[in-house]
C-alpha atoms as one frame of an Amber mdcrd trajectory, in Angstrom:
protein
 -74.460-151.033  47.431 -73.683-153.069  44.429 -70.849-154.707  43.972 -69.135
-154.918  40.913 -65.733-154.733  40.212 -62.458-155.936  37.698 -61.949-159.352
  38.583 -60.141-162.087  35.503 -62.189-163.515  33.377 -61.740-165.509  30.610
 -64.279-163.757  28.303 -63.952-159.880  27.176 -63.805-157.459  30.058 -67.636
-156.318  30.617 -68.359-153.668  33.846 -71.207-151.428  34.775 -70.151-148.009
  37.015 -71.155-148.187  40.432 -73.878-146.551  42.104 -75.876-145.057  39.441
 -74.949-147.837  36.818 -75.047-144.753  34.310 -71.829-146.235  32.322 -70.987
-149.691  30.793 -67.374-150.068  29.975 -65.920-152.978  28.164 -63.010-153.692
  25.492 -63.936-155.574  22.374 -61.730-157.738  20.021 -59.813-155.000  18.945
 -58.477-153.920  21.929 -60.374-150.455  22.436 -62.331-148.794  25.601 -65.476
-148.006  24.919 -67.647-146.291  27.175 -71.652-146.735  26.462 -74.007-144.243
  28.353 -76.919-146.730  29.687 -79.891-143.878  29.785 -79.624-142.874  26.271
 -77.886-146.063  25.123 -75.657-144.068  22.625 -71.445-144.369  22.747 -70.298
-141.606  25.050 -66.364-142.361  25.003 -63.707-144.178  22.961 -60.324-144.430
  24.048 -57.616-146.544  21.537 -54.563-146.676  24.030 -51.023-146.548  21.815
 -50.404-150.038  22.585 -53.870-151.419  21.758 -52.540-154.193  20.091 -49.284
-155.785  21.784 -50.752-155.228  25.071 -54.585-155.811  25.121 -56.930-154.957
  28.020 -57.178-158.193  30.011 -59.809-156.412  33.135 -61.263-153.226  33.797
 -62.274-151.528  37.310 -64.294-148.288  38.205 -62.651-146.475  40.871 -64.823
-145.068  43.738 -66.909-141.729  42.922 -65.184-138.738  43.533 -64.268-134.789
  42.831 -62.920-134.936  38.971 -61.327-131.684  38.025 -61.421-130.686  33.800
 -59.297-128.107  34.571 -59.707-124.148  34.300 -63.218-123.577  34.385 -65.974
-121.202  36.081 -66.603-121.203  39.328 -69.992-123.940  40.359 -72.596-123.405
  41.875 -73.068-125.073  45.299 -75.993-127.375  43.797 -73.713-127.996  41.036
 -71.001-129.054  43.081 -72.799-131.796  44.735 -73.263-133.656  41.493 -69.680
-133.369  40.447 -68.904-134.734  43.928 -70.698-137.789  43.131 -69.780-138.384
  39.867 -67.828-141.664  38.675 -64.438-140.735  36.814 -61.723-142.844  36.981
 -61.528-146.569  35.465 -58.251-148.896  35.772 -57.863-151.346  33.071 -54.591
-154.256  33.286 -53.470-154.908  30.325 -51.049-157.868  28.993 -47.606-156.021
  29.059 -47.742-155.761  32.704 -49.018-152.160  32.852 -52.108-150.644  34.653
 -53.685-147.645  32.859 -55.776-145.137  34.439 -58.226-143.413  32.196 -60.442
-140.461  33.473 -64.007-140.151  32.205 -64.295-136.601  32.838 -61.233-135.457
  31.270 -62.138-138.117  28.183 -58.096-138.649  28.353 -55.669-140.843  29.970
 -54.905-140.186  33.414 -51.974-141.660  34.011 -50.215-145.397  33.722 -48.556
-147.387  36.222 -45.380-148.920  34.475 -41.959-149.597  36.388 -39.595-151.789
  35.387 -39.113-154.949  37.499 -42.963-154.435  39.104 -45.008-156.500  36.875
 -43.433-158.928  34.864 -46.408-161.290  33.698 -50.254-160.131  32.282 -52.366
-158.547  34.974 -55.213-160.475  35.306 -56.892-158.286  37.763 -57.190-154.701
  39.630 -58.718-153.214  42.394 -59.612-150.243  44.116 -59.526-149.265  47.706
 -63.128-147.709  48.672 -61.599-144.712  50.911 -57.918-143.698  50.145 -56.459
-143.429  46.938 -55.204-146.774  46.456 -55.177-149.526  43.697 -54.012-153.555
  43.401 -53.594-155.332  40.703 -52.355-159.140  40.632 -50.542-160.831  37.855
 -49.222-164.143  36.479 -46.279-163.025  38.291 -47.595-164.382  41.774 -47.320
-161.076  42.775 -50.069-158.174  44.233 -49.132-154.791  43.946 -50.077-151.823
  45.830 -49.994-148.337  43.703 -50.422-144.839  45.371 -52.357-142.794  42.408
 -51.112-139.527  43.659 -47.794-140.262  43.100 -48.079-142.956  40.912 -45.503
-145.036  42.093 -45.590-148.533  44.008 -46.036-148.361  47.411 -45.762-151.993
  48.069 -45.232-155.459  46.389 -45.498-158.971  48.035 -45.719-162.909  46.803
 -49.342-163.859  47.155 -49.105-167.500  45.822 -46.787-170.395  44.117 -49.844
-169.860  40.907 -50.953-166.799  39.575 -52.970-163.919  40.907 -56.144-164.131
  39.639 -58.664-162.493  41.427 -59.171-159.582  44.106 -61.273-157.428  46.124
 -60.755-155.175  48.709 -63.262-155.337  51.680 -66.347-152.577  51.987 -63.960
-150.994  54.979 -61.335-151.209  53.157 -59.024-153.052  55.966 -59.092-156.501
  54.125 -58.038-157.581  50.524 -59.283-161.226  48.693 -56.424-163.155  46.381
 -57.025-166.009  44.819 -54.911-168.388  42.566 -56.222-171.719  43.297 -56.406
-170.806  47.048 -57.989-167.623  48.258 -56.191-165.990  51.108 -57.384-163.086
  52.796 -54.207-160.282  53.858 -54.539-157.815  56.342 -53.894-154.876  54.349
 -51.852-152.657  57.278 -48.979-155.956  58.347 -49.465-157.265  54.924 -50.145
-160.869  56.738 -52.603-163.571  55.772 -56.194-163.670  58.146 -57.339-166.431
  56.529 -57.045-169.354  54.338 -59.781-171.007  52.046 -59.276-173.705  50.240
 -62.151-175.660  47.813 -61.580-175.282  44.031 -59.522-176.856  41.724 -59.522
-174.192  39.048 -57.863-170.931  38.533 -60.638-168.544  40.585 -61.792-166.063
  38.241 -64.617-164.123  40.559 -64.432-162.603  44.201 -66.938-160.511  45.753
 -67.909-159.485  49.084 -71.572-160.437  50.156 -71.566-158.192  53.853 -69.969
-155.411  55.136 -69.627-156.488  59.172 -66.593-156.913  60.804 -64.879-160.605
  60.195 -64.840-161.073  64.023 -68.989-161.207  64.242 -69.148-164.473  62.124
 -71.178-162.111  60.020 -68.889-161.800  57.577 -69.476-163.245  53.975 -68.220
-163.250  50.358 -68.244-165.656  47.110 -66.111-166.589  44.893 -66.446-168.645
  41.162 -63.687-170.679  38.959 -63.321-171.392  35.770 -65.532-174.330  34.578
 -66.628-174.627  37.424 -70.579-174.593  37.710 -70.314-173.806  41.328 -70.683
-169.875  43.302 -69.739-171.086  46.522 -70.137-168.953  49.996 -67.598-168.557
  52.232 -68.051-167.159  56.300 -64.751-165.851  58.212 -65.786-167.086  61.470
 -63.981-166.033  64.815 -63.031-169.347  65.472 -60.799-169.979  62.475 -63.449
-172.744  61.380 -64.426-171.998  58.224 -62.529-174.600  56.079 -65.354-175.620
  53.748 -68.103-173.300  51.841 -71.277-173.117  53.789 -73.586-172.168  50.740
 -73.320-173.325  46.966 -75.237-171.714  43.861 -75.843-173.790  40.949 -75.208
-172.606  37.636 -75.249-173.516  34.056 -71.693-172.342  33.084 -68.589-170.791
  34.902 -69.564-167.551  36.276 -68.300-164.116  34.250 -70.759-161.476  35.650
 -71.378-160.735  39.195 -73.572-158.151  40.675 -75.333-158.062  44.491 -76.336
-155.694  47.450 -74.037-155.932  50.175 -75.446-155.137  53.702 -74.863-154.930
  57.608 -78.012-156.774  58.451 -78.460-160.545  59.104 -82.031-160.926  57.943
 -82.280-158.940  55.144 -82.163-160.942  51.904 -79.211-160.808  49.818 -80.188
-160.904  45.759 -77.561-162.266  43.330 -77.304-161.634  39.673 -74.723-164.267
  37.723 -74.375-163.795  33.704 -72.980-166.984  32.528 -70.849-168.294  29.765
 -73.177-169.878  28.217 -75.118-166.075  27.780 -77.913-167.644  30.653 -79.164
-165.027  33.885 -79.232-166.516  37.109 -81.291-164.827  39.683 -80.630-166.221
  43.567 -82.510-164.875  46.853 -81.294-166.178  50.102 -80.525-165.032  53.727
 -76.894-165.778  54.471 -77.198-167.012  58.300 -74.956-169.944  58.225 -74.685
-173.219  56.276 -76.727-174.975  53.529 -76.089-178.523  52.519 -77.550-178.816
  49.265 -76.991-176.436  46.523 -79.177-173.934  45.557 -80.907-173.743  42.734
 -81.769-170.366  40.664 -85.070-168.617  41.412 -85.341-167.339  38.199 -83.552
-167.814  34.920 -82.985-165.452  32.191 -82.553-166.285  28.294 -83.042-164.429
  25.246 -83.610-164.870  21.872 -84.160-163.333  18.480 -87.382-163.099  16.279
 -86.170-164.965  13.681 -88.555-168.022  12.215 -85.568-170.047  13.815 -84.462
-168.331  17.371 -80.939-168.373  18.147 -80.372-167.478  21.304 -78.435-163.988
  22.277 -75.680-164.013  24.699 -76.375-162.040  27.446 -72.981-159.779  28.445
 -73.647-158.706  32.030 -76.430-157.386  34.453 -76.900-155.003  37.274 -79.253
-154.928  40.532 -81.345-151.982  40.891 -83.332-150.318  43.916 -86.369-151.921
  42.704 -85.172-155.623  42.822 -87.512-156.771  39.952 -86.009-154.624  37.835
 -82.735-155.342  36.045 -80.438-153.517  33.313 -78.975-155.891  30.961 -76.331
-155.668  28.745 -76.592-158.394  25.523 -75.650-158.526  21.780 -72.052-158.238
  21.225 -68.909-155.808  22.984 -68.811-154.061  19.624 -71.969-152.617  19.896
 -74.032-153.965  23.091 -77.891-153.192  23.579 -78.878-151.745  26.709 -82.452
-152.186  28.317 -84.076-151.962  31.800 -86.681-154.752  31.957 -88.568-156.289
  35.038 -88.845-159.722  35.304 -90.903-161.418  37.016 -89.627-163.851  39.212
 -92.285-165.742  39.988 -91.517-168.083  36.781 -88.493-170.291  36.937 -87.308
-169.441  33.102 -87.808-166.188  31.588 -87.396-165.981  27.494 -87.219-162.410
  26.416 -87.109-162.339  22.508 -85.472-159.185  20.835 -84.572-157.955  17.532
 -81.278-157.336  17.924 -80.529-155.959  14.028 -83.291-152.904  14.505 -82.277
-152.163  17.985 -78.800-151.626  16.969 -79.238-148.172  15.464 -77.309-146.451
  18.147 -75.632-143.265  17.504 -72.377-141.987  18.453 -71.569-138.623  20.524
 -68.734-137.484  18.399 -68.444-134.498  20.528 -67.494-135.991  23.426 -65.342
-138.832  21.843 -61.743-139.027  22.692 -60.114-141.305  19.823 -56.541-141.246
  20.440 -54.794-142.914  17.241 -50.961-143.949  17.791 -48.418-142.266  15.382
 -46.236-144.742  14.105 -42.726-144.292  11.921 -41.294-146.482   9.561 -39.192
-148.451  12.320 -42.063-149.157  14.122 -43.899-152.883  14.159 -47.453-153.541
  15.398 -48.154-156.909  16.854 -51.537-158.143  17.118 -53.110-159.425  20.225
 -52.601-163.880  20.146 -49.925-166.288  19.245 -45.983-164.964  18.520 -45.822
-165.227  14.342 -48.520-162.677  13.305 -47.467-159.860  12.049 -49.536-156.619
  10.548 -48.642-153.823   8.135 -47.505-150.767   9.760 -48.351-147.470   8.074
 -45.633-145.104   8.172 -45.829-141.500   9.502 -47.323-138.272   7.314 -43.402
-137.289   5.112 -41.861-140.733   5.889 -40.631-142.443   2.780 -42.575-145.270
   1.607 -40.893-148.925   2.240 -39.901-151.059  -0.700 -43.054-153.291  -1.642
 -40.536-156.580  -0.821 -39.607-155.505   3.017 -42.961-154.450   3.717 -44.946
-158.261   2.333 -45.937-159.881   5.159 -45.551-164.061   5.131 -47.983-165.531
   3.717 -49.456-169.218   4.738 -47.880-170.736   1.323 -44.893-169.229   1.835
 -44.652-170.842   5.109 -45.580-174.451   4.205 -42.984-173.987   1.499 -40.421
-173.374   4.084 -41.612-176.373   5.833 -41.421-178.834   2.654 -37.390-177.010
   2.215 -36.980-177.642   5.736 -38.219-181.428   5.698 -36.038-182.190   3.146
 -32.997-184.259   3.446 -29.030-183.493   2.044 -30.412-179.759   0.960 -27.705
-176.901   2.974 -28.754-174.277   4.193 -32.612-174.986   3.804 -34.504-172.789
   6.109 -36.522-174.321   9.081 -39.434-172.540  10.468 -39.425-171.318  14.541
 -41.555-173.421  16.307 -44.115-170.215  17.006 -44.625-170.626  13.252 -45.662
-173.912  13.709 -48.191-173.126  16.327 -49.611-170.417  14.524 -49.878-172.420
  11.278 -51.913-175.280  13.652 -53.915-172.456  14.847 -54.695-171.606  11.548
 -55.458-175.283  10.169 -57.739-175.873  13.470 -59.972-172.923  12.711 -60.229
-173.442   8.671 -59.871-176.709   9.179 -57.540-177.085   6.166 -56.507-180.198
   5.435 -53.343-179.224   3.686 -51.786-177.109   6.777 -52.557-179.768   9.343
 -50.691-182.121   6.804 -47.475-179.821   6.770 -47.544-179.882  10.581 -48.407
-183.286  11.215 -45.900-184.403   9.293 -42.610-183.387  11.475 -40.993-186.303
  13.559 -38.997-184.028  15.506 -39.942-184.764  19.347 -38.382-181.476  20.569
 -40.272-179.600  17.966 -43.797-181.224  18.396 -43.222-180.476  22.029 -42.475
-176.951  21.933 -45.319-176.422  19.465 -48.062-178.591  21.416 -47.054-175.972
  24.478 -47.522-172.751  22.444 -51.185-173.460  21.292 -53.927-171.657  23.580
 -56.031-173.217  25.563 -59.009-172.936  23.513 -57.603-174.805  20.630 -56.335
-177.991  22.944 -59.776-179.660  22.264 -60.019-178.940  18.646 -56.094-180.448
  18.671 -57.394-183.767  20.157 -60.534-184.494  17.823 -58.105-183.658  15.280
 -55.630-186.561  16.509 -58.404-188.882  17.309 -59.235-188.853  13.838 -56.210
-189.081  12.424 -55.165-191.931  14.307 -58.724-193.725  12.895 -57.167-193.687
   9.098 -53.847-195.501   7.513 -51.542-197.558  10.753 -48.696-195.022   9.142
 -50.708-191.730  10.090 -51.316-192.990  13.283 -47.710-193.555  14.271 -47.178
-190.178  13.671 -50.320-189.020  15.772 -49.520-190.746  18.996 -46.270-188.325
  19.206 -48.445-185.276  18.976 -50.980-187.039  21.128 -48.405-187.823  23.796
 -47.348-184.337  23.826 -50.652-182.706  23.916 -51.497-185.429  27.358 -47.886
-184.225  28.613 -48.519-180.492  28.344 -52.211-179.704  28.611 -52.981-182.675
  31.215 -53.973-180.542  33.923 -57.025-178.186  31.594 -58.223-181.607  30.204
 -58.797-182.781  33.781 -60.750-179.499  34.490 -63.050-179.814  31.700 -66.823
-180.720  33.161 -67.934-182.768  30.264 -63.988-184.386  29.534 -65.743-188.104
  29.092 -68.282-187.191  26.274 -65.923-185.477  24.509 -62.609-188.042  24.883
 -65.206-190.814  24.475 -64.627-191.251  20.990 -60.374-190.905  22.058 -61.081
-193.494  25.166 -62.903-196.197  22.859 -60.642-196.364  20.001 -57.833-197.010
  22.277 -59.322-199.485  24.067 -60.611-201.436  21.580 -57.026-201.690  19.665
 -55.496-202.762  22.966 -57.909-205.668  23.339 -57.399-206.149  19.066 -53.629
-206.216  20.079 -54.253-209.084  22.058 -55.634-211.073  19.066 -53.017-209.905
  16.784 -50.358-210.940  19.575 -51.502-214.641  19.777 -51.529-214.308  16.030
 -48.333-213.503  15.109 -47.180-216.078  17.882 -48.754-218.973  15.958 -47.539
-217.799  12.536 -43.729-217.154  13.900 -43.979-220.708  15.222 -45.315-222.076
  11.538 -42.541-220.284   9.584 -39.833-221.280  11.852 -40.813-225.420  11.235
 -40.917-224.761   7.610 -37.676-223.019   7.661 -36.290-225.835   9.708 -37.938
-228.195   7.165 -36.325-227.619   4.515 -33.052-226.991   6.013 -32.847-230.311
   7.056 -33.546-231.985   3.362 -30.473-229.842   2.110 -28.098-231.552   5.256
 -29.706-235.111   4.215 -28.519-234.318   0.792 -24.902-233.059   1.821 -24.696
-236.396   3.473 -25.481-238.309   0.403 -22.840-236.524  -1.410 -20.706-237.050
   0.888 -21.432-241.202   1.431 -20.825-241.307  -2.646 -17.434-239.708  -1.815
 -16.271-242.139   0.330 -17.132-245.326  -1.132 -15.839-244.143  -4.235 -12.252
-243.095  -2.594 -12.182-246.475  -0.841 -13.144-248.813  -4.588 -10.078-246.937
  -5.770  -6.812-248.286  -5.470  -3.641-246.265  -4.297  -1.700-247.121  -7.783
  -4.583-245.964  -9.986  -3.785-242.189 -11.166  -6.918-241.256 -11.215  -7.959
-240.278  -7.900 -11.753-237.918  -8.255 -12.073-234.979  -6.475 -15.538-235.200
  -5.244 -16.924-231.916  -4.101 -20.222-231.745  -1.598 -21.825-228.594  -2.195
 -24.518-228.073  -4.752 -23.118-228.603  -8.231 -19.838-229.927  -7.355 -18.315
-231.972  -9.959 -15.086-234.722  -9.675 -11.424-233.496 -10.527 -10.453-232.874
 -13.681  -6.824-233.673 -13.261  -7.310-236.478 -15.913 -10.031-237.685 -18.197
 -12.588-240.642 -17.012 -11.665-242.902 -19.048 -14.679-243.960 -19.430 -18.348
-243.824 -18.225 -18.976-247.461 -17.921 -16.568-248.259 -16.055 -18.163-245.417
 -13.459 -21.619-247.371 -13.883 -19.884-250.741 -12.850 -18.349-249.465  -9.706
 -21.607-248.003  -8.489 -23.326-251.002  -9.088 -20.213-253.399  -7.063 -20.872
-250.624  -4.097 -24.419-251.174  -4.421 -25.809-247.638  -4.191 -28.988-246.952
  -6.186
């Protein structure tokens, strides 16, 4: 059997139905279900939940084939009922408010959702089904796995897998064991609700378990792999008897993190397990290998799968996932894009290392939609109602109002536009102005958002320009994680251009190393792309040295000219006041005129009565014989 199930990923959530692989499910960008049927490659189902937008589909997760009832019908045949017995129905997809929503396939409706308040209180990033009862987990940011009884639809259990969130699951082919992983995998026994097992080995969030055999885990027989994100690493675990099985014992090397998954689990020790991986990068990886204990190297692909289009220049198509068949050089393949995929059943041969399949992709998209069997459920929304698209806090979209609501007045109903905010922020930088409005810090992280992705130099500039620590913090913390590199080659060139500019850019550049510290150390490739960062900083540190010694040498010039000519103005004082004297001492006590003989600059003698006369002045200098 195949295994493919709902496990977190960062991309869009891509599965194939089990078994049969007659169904592809995935949710695009705008936040619908859409069901593709793989042997006729036309859309079979569309579902548009009511809350679509505010709480996107984060993982999806076919539930094990069963008896689906449509209701009052006639009475089937007993060939007929054989097929309906083995037909695929329901699929659980998490979404970001928490919830878990069950939709059936047969009924083309919603079966039910799993909502209570106090259960979920983060995203769920992943759900599960059991194989035999009617059972379903789902992990969340929360720390927390849940444990949902879909009869009664209520939770039947709730306990604290980790300190970090719950990332990943999967339930074992026997359905007594259940994978978590956060940045540790544990492994609960699902009756006590104990941990078996601890593995420990990546330093990313975990993004991808699956279960490689189905033998006990006290025959050492018993295998499954997990992948991280950006990590370039499948690693192999074994739950040995012993309790040793610290360390992987097999590695697969890849080309990008791992988002697609797909394998045949068995009993037997020397059959050979094949392994599917669809990349990030849009790259097939194709492993063979007999899992009887460890491997010290990593292996590398036996086959790799690209494709391209026909174009004069080929740029290369992003494959979205791929499924195992009976005939093992046969594969389907999903590729294109999750609002309208391509489906296709090719063989490869695997006797190449790299495969390039070139396609068409604009003439193969004619695909046709079964509006007969589509189930497009559109929300009805009043006049009080808001709509919040899927991202950052601050966007906002027009709600229509209901058929016989009154229509809004045109000024309640504008939504803010990007000029209107940067005018807020120019009101809000100014000083001595009451009352001027300040934007929320959201704002601010959805106008960098913005700037980042157009790359408009004018709303970077409003940003950039705030000196408010607090405020640069809080923003820095609010943008995603894909915009944290565009952020820092941003800032690195910035702080290239005028010393002012730069002053400004080591706040935001201190806040973005404070915040987002750990994802920068998780990037593979962190020193080519902080290179540029790394080399401008160290080169003004060793210029700083220079400009130190510098400004020593001129500080020590200035202060001996200062002291210079400070000294010429006391020599002069002195003269002054030498003239003074003598003068005071040639003069007799009788004499009424007695000068007044000042010492700062421009001081003249006493006026109190006339000199008589200016030779007489000349003649006393010359008897005191000063020149």
């Amino acid at each position: 059997m195949a295994a493919d199930g709902g496990s977190f990923s960062l991309g869009l959530p891509c599965v194939f139905s089990p078994k049969s692989r007659q169904y592809l499910a995935l949710c695009a960008q705008d936040g619908r279900l859409r069901i593709w049927n793989t042997d006729i490659k036309t859309l079979n189902q569309e579902y548009v939940p009511s809350a679509h937008l505010s709480a996107t589909c984060t993982c999806i997760s076919w539930g094990p084939c069963r008896k689906a009832k449509e209701g009052p019908q006639r009475k089937k045949r007993k060939s007929e009922a054989g097929q309906v017995e083995n037909q695929v129905d329901l699929l659980a997809l998490g979404t970001a408010a928490g919830s878990v929503i069950i939709y059936s396939t047969v009924k083309g409706a919603l079966h039910c959702t799993l909502v209570r308040s106090g259960i979920h209180s983060g995203v769920v990033n992943c759900v599960q089904w059991h194989p035999e009862d009617c059972l379903l987990y789902s992990g969340s940011d929360d720390t927390h796995i849940v444990e949902w009884d879909l009869q009664t639809g209520k939770a039947r259990c709730k306990w604290k897998a980790d300190r970090a969130p719950v990332t990943s699951l999967c339930v074992s082919p026997d359905g007594k064991l259940l994978l978590s992983a956060g940045h540790t995998i544990k492994m609960w026994d699902l009756e006590t609700k104990d941990v078996y097992r601890k593995f420990t080995g990546h330093s990313t969030a975990v993004t991808t378990l699956r279960f490689a055999t189905t033998r006990p885990p006290d025959s050492n027989g018993l295998y499954f792999l997990s992948g991280a994100a950006h990590d370039r690493l499948l690693s192999v675990w074994q739950v040995r008897e012993d309790g040793k099985d610290k360390n992987s014992v097999v590695s697969f090397n890849l080309t990008d993190e791992p988002h697609h998954i797909d394998l045949f689990t068995s009993n037997s020790k020397e059959e050979v397990r094949w392994l599917a991986v669809v990349c990030k990068d849009g790259q097939l990886h194709l492993f063979e290998h007999f899992l009887n204990g460890p491997c010290k190297k990593p292996l590398s692909p036996l086959c790799t799968v690209q494709m391209t289009g026909v174009e004069d220049s080929p740029i290369p198509v992003p494959l979205l996932a791929a499924a195992l068949t009976t005939d093992t050089h046969s594969l389907l393949l999903a590729y294109g894009n999750h609002l309208q995929p391509v489906m296709e059943r090719v063989e490869v041969n695997t006797a190449e290392r790299h495969v390039c399949l070139t396609r068409d992709v604009h003439t193969t998209l004619s695909l046709t939609m079964e509006t007969t069997v589509s189930k497009v459920k559109t929300p009805v929304v009043n006049a009080k109602s808001k709509v919040v698209v899927p991202g950052l806090p601050g966007h906002q979209a027009p709600v229509k109002g209901a058929l016989g609501s009154e229509k809004r007045k045109s000024t309640d109903a504008k939504e803010m536009s990007i000029e209107e905010r940067l005018g807020k922020i120019e009101m809000s930088s100014e000083k001595g102005v009451k009352g001027a409005p300040s934007l929320q810090t959201d704002n601010f992280a959805v106008l960098l958002v913005q700037g980042l992705e157009s790359k408009d130099a004018n709303i970077l500039n409003k940003v950039f320009q705030t000196r408010k620590d607090m405020l640069i913090k809080k923003t820095v913390a609010r943008v995603p994680l894909p915009a944290v590199l565009p952020l820092v080659e941003e800032i690195t060139k910035r702080m290239q251009g005028h010393p002012y500019t730069a002053v400004l850019m080591v706040r935001w550049l201190k806040a973005v190393l404070m915040q987002h510290t750990s994802y920068l150390a998780s990037l593979p490739d962190l020193v080519f792309q902080l290179g540029v960062l790394y080399h401008m900083i160290e080169s003004r540190v060793k210029m700083f040295h220079k400009l130190t010694k510098l400004h020593g040498k001129l500080y020590l010039l200035m202060t001996q000219v200062r002291l210079s000519s400070c000294s010429k103005i006391v020599n002069l004082s002195q003269m002054y006041y030498l003239i003074a004297s003598r003068l005071a001492a040639y003069w007799s006590d009788s004499d009424p005129l007695l000068p007044s003989i000042l010492l700062a600059k421009g001081q003249t003698l006493d006026n109190k009565r006339d000199i008589r006369d200016s030779n007489i002045v000349s003649r006393k200098h010359g008897s005191l014989g000063i020149c």
